[in-house]
Amino acid sequence: MIRKQVSGSVKPRNGIVVKSSKSNKTVVIKKIMPIVEEGLYNAKVIDVEIVEPKMTKQGLTGRTRVGFRLEDGREIYSNLLLMWNKNYPAYQLITNVLGTFEDVDLDDLIGAEVRIEVKHNVTNDGVFANVVSVYSIDGLEKDEDYTESDNLEEYEDNKEFDQNAYDEIEC
């Protein structure tokens, strides 16, 4: 086995080392990363790990911590509840990327490109940016040419269809 001998100090990724020669102690001053503003962002999944479960109304619920890299290089990490429901970001992420929620390997999510919705949660501890929804970029690109007038036409068609179906029932 070959071992590489390294000298010097290790620099932390998220802070600055401050030393006190008098007390012979060091401390890391953490960098505060700017909070991601609320909005929709194209992002790439860069990290997925299972973390401690959380007690919810449904009982002890599994969670995963997912890291996303935005197009501008900023990163956002969010703890997502592993709930089998279309309203939960973990379910949205898994089904949009892998197509199923059953028998998945979370590592298969790494590298996936998605669109995320970020909302702020204000607590006594501060303001936190949370991923509240995950969308498929493929699905969004397919609907790029979809306009508001298309939406109005679809609404009118559905309204007419609903009225016709209602009229047929009445007969």
XYZ file of C-alpha atoms in Angstrom, residues 40-154:
115
model
C -38.455 28.471 -9.937
C -34.958 27.258 -10.838
C -33.457 24.716 -13.196
C -31.183 22.535 -11.087
C -29.073 19.389 -11.116
C -29.237 16.825 -8.312
C -25.717 16.665 -6.843
C -26.210 14.718 -3.623
C -28.757 12.371 -2.047
C -28.490 10.785 1.370
C -30.901 9.187 3.809
C -31.115 11.134 7.084
C -32.842 10.642 10.433
C -36.594 10.017 10.177
C -38.967 12.642 11.528
C -42.130 12.217 13.576
C -45.139 13.398 11.534
C -48.910 12.976 11.828
C -48.454 9.694 9.926
C -45.871 8.448 12.452
C -42.115 8.118 12.076
C -41.409 9.123 8.463
C -38.229 8.572 6.483
C -36.357 11.543 5.046
C -33.709 12.174 2.469
C -31.385 15.166 2.180
C -31.088 16.240 -1.437
C -28.560 18.719 -2.786
C -29.345 20.731 -5.907
C -26.928 22.920 -7.911
C -28.643 25.851 -9.603
C -27.602 27.083 -13.051
C -25.768 30.034 -11.453
C -23.635 27.642 -9.368
C -25.367 28.164 -6.026
C -26.374 25.075 -4.084
C -29.446 24.371 -1.996
C -29.951 21.371 0.264
C -33.364 20.298 1.461
C -34.580 17.522 3.764
C -37.518 15.864 2.015
C -40.078 13.583 3.660
C -40.363 10.217 1.912
C -44.139 10.233 1.500
C -45.953 8.402 -1.302
C -48.083 11.361 -2.313
C -47.908 13.618 -5.365
C -47.850 16.735 -3.153
C -44.476 15.854 -1.591
C -41.207 16.963 -3.251
C -39.424 13.616 -2.687
C -42.230 11.772 -4.477
C -42.199 14.377 -7.276
C -38.414 14.101 -7.653
C -38.361 10.307 -7.706
C -41.316 9.837 -10.063
C -40.253 12.636 -12.442
C -36.699 11.298 -12.720
C -37.099 7.536 -12.316
C -40.728 7.095 -13.384
C -41.675 5.063 -10.316
C -41.681 5.307 -6.535
C -41.174 1.591 -5.943
C -37.844 -0.255 -5.583
C -35.705 2.816 -6.300
C -32.032 3.457 -5.648
C -31.765 7.075 -4.520
C -28.244 7.275 -5.979
C -29.853 7.014 -9.440
C -31.174 10.554 -8.886
C -27.674 12.074 -8.902
C -27.024 13.993 -12.104
C -30.708 14.414 -12.940
C -31.803 17.809 -14.203
C -35.088 19.105 -12.814
C -36.896 22.343 -12.082
C -37.396 23.151 -8.412
C -39.663 25.614 -6.660
C -38.111 27.354 -3.658
C -40.161 28.988 -0.889
C -38.971 30.589 2.332
C -39.874 29.353 5.799
C -39.485 31.961 8.549
C -38.827 30.619 12.065
C -37.337 31.942 15.296
C -34.012 30.497 14.091
C -34.029 32.475 10.842
C -35.206 32.309 7.248
C -34.744 29.011 5.429
C -35.039 28.308 1.711
C -36.931 25.054 1.140
C -37.600 23.049 -2.006
C -41.401 22.711 -2.050
C -41.968 21.233 -5.524
C -39.943 19.355 -8.126
C -40.904 19.336 -11.802
C -39.607 17.448 -14.809
C -37.681 19.683 -17.199
C -38.691 17.365 -20.071
C -42.369 17.956 -19.334
C -41.847 21.711 -19.225
C -39.963 21.768 -22.537
C -42.743 19.826 -24.261
C -45.244 22.459 -23.150
C -43.062 25.474 -24.113
C -45.350 26.413 -27.001
C -48.431 26.136 -24.791
C -49.918 29.628 -24.455
C -52.552 31.210 -22.261
C -54.958 31.242 -25.225
C -54.434 27.462 -25.536
C -55.382 27.214 -21.877
C -58.560 29.245 -22.497
C -59.463 27.045 -25.489
C -58.911 23.925 -23.391
